[in-house]
XYZ file of C-alpha atoms in Angstrom:
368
model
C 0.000 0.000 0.000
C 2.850 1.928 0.336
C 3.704 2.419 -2.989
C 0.482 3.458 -4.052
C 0.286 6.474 -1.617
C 3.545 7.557 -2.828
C 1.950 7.451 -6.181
C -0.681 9.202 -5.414
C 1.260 11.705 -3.071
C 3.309 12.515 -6.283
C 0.244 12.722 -8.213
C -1.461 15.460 -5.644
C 1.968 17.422 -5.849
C 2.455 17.171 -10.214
C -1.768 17.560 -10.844
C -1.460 14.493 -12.034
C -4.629 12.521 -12.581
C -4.641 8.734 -12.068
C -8.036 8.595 -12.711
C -10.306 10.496 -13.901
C -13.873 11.253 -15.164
C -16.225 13.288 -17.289
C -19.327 12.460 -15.393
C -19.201 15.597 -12.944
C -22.025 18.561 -13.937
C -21.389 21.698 -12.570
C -18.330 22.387 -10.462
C -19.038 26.419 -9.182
C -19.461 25.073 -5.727
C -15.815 23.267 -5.854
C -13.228 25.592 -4.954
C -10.536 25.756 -8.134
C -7.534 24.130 -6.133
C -9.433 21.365 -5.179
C -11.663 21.021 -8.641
C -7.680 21.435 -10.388
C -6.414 17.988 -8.221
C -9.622 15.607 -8.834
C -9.542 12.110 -9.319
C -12.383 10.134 -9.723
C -13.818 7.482 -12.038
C -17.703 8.640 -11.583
C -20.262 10.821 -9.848
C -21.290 9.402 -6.924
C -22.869 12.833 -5.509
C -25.509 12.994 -8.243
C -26.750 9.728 -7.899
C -26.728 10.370 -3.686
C -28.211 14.053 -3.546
C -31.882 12.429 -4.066
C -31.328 10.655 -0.439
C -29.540 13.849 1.207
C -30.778 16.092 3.223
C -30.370 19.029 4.855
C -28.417 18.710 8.394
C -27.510 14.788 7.933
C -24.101 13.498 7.922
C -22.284 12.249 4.758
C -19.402 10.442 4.886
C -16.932 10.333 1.395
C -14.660 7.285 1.712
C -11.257 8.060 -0.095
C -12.126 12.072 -0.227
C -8.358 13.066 -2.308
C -8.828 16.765 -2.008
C -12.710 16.730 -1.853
C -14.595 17.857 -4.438
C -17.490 15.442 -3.791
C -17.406 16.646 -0.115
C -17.588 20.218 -1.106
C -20.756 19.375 -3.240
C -22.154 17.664 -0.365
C -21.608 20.649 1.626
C -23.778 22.011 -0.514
C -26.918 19.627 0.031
C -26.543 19.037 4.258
C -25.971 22.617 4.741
C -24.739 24.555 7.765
C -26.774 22.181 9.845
C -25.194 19.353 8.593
C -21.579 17.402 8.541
C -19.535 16.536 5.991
C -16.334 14.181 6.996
C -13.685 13.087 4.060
C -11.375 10.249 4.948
C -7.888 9.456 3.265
C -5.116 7.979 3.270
C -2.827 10.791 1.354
C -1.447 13.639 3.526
C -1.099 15.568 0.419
C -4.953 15.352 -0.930
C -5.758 16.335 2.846
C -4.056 19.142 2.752
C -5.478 20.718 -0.321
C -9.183 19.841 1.174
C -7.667 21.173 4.673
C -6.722 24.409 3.308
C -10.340 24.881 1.735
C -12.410 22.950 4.167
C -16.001 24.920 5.266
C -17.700 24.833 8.859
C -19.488 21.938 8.419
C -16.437 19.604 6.882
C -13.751 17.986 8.496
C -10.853 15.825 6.913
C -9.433 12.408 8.374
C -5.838 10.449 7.317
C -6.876 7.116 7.888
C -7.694 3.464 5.910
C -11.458 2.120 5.242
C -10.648 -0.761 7.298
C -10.872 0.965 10.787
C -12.653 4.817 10.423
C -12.665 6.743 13.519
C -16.290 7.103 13.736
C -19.029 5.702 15.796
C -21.335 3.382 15.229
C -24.595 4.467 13.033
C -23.915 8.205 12.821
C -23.952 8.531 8.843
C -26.807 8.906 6.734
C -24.636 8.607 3.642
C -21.321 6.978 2.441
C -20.317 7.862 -0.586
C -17.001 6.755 -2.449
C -15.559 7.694 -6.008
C -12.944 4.780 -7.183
C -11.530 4.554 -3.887
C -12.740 1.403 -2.456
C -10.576 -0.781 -5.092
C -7.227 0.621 -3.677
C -8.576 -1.132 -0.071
C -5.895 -3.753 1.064
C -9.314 -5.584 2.305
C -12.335 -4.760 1.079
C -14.916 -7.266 3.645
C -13.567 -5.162 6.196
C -13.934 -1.658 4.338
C -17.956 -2.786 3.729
C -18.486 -4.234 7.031
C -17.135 -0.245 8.414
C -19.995 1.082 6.076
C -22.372 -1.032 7.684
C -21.161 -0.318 11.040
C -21.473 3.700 10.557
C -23.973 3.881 8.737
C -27.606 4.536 10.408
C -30.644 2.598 9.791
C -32.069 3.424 6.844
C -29.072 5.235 5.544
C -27.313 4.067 2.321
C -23.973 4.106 0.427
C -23.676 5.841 -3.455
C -20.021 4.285 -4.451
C -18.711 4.883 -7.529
C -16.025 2.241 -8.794
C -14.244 0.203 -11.176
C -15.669 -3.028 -11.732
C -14.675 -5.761 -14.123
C -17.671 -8.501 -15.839
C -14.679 -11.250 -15.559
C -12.100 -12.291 -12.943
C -9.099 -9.748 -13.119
C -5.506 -11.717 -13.811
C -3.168 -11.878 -11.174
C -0.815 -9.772 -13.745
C -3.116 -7.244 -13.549
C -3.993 -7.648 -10.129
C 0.251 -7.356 -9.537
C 0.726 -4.541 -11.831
C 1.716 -1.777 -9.877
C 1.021 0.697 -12.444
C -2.416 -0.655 -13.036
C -2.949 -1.181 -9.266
C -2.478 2.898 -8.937
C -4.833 3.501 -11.776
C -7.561 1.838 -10.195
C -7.580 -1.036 -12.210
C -5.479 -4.046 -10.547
C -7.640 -3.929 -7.623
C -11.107 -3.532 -9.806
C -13.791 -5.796 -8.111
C -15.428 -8.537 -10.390
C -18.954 -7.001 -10.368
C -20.979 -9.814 -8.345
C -17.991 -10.238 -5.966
C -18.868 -6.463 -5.488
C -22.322 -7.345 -4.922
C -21.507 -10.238 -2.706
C -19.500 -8.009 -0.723
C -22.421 -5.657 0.043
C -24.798 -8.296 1.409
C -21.618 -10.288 3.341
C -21.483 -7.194 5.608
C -25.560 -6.815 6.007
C -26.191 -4.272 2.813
C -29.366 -4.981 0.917
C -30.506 -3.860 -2.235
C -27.259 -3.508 -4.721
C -27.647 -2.263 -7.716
C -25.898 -0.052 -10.167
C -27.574 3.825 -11.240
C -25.075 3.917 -13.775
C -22.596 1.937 -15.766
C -20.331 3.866 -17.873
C -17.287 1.690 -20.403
C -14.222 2.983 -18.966
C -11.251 1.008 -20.605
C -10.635 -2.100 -22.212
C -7.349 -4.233 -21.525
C -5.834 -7.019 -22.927
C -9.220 -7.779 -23.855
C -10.828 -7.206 -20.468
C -13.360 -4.548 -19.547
C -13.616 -2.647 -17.055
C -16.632 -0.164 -16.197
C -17.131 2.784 -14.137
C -20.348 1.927 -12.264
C -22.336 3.836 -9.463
C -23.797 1.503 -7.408
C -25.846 1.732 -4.128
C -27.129 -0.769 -1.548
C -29.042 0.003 2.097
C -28.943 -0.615 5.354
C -32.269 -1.241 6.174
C -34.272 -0.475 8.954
C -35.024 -2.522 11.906
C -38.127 -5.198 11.720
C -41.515 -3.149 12.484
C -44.455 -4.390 13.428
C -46.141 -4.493 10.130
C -48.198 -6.807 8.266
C -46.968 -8.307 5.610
C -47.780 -6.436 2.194
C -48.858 -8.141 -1.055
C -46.783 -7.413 -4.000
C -47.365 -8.811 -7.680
C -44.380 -9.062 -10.859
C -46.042 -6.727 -13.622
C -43.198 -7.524 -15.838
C -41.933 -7.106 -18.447
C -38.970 -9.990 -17.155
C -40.983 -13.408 -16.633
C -39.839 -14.074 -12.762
C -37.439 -12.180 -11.177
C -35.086 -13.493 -7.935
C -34.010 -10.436 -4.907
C -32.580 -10.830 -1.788
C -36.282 -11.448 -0.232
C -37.626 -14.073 -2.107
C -38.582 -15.050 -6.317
C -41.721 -13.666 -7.954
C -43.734 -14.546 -11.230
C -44.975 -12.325 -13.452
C -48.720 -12.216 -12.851
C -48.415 -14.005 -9.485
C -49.506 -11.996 -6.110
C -47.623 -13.139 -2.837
C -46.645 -11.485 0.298
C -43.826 -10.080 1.543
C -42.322 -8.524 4.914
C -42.145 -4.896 5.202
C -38.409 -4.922 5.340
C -39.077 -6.821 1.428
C -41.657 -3.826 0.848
C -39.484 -1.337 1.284
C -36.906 -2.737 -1.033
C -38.971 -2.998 -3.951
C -40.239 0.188 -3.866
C -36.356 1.009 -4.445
C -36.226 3.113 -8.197
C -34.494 0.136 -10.019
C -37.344 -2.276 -8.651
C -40.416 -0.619 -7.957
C -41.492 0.008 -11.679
C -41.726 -3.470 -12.223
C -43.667 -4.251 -9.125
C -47.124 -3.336 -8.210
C -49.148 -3.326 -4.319
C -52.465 -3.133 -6.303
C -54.739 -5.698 -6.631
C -55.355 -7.267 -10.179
C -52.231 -5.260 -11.495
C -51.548 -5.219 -15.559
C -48.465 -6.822 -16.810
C -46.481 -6.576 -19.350
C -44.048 -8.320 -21.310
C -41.552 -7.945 -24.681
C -40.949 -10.302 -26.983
C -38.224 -10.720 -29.285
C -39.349 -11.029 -33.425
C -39.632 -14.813 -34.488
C -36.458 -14.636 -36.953
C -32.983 -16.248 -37.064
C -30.361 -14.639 -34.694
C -27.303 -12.752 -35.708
C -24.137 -12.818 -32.814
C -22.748 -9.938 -33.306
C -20.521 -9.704 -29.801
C -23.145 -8.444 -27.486
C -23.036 -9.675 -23.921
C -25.905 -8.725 -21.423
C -24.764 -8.159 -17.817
C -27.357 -8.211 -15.089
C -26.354 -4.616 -13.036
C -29.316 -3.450 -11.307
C -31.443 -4.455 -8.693
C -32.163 -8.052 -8.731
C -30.059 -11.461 -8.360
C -31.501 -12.914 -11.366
C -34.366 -12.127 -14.346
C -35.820 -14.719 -16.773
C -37.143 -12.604 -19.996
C -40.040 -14.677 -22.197
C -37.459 -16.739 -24.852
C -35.746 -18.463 -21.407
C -32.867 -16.504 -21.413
C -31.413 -16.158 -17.464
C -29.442 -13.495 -16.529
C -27.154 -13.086 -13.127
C -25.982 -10.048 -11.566
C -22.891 -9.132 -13.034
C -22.246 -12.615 -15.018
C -21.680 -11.714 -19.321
C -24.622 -13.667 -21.230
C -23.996 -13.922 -24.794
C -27.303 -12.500 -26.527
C -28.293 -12.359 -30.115
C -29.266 -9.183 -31.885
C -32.658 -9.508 -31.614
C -32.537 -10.268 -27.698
C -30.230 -7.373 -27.378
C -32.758 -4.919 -29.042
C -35.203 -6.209 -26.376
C -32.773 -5.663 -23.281
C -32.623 -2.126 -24.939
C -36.044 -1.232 -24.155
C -37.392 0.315 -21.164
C -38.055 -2.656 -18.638
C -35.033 -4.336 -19.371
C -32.673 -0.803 -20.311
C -32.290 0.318 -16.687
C -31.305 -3.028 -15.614
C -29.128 -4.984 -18.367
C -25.642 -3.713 -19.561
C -24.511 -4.685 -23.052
C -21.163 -4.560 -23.934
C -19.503 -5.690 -27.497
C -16.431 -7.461 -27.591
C -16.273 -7.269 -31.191
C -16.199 -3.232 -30.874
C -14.285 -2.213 -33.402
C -14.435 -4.652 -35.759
C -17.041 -5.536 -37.737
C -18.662 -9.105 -37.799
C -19.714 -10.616 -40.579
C -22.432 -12.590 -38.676
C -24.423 -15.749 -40.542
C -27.981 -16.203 -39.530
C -28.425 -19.350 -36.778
C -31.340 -21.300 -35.425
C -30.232 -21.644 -31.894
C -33.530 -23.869 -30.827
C -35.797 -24.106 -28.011
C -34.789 -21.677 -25.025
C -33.896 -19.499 -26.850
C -35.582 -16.332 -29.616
C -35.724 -18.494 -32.689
């Protein structure tokens, strides 16, 4: 770890960028040393502003010289806390020497933060998290300070396939967040090891292709959810358009009403879930099916990113967070609709290069 804070310290002191992004909107609220020394693979502030409020505490895990904290700033107001942690005495500084009222700056690691139990509302991270020497610990921290009902926005590298150990070793690729990129369902297996519920990915973004490898910027978040109530349980139907559908709380059917706890409630009424559930009785469904043609491979791969552990569409296809499907054209035109859009990422490993793709019967189970 060593090495990598000397690369980063050296990065701080040249304006050197390791990492970096285009996702960030407007910046006036940044101040222009800090916005001058960002690094950063996402935007993890826009996709967390809809759960901030004013005079909670958000807490940005791997700050550098805190130009996500200074736009939180902006949403908790004077009532409210900001607290960067780092491990670069250089980054610090630059946030030091800006810093606000209500922000404060911490040198330390993600495995150990100097903070009590549940007094965050939000943790928020941008490409941080894959530089941690252990990452169980670093989630089971955000589960420890975070509050009931509060949630983490972390943006990240994450790779679709297991990452080489030459990669892994690289030093060079280690500093520019990519040797220590988590496979995407190891990411998601992570969250709900340390208690998390409800991963999914706002955003997935292509962010560089290696040795035939990709590797994506994606904005995840996941929950720590609140304590059981004394509720009844709620009834909840699958309106579509994916056939059945598995989450942390159980498996549903399109068409089919069950019940569920609260606790299950409350997660499906999450944005990357609820559109495709309904609490009303006799609820329309929906579903979209592919044209009755030959396929054409063309080198798409859907990847399961948001919200649920596994979706069935209506030709038998099964996807699993963050495993690489091989799909057909006409599959991947349906995955491209809304329904299937905000949840499915397709990537092309023929990108490129064109493919000169015959037409194939591929039989039952599948669009043909």
């Amino acid at each position: 770890m060593n090495e990598v804070q000397n690369a980063y310290a050296a990065a701080y002191v040249g304006g050197e960028a390791l990492c970096s992004t285009d996702a960030y909107g407007d910046l006036h609220a940044v101040p222009e040393e800090v916005r001058s020394a960002k690094q950063g693979c996402g935007s993890p502030i826009d996709a967390a502003r809809a759960s901030i409020r004013p005079g909670m505490t958000v807490l940005d895990l791997g700050c550098g010289a805190g130009t996500d904290c200074f736009l939180a700033a902006e949403s908790v107001g004077a009532t409210g806390n900001v607290v960067g942690v780092d491990f670069t005495p250089e980054a610090l500084a630059i946030a030091r020497r800006n810093a606000r009222a209500n922000m404060r700056f911490i040198e330390t690691d993600f495995e150990k933060l100097p903070l009590d139990d549940s007094s965050v509302d939000v943790v928020i991270s941008n490409c941080a998290l894959n530089l941690a020497s252990d990452k169980a610990a670093a989630f089971a921290e955000i589960y420890r300070v975070l509050k009931s009902g509060g949630c983490f926005v972390i943006s990240d590298i994450a790779a679709f396939q297991s990452v080489p150990n030459y990669i892994r070793g690289d030093r060079e690729m280690i500093s520019r967040c990519i040797g220590g990129a988590m496979e995407f369902k190891v990411f998601a297996a992570l969250t709900r090891n340390a208690g998390l519920r409800g991963f999914g990915a706002v955003n997935v973004r292509g962010y560089a292709r290696i040795d035939g490898l990709d590797f994506v910027s994606a904005t995840v978040t996941a929950h720590k959810t609140t304590p059981a109530r004394d509720e009844k349980p709620k009834a909840v139907t699958l309106t579509g358009p994916m056939l059945r559908a598995a989450t942390e709380f159980g498996e549903f059917k399109r068409g089919e009403t069950q019940t569920v706890s609260a606790e299950a409630a409350e997660m499906l009424c999450l944005p990357y879930c609820a559109p495709h559930f309904s609490f009303e009785t006799n609820a329309p469904t929906a579903s979209i099916p592919p044209e009755r043609t030959t396929c054409k491979y063309t080198g798409s791969f859907a990847v399961l990113t948001g919200g649920f552990l596994e979706i069935e569409d209506d030709d038998g296809h099964t996807y699993r967070l963050g495993e690489p499907l091989e799909v057909c054209d006409k599959t991947a035109a349906v995955l491209a609709q809304g329904g299937y859009r905000e949840l499915i990422t397709i990537i092309n490993r023929a990108a490129g290069r064109g493919v000169d793709a015959r037409d194939m019967l591929c039989g039952d189970g599948c669009c043909c």
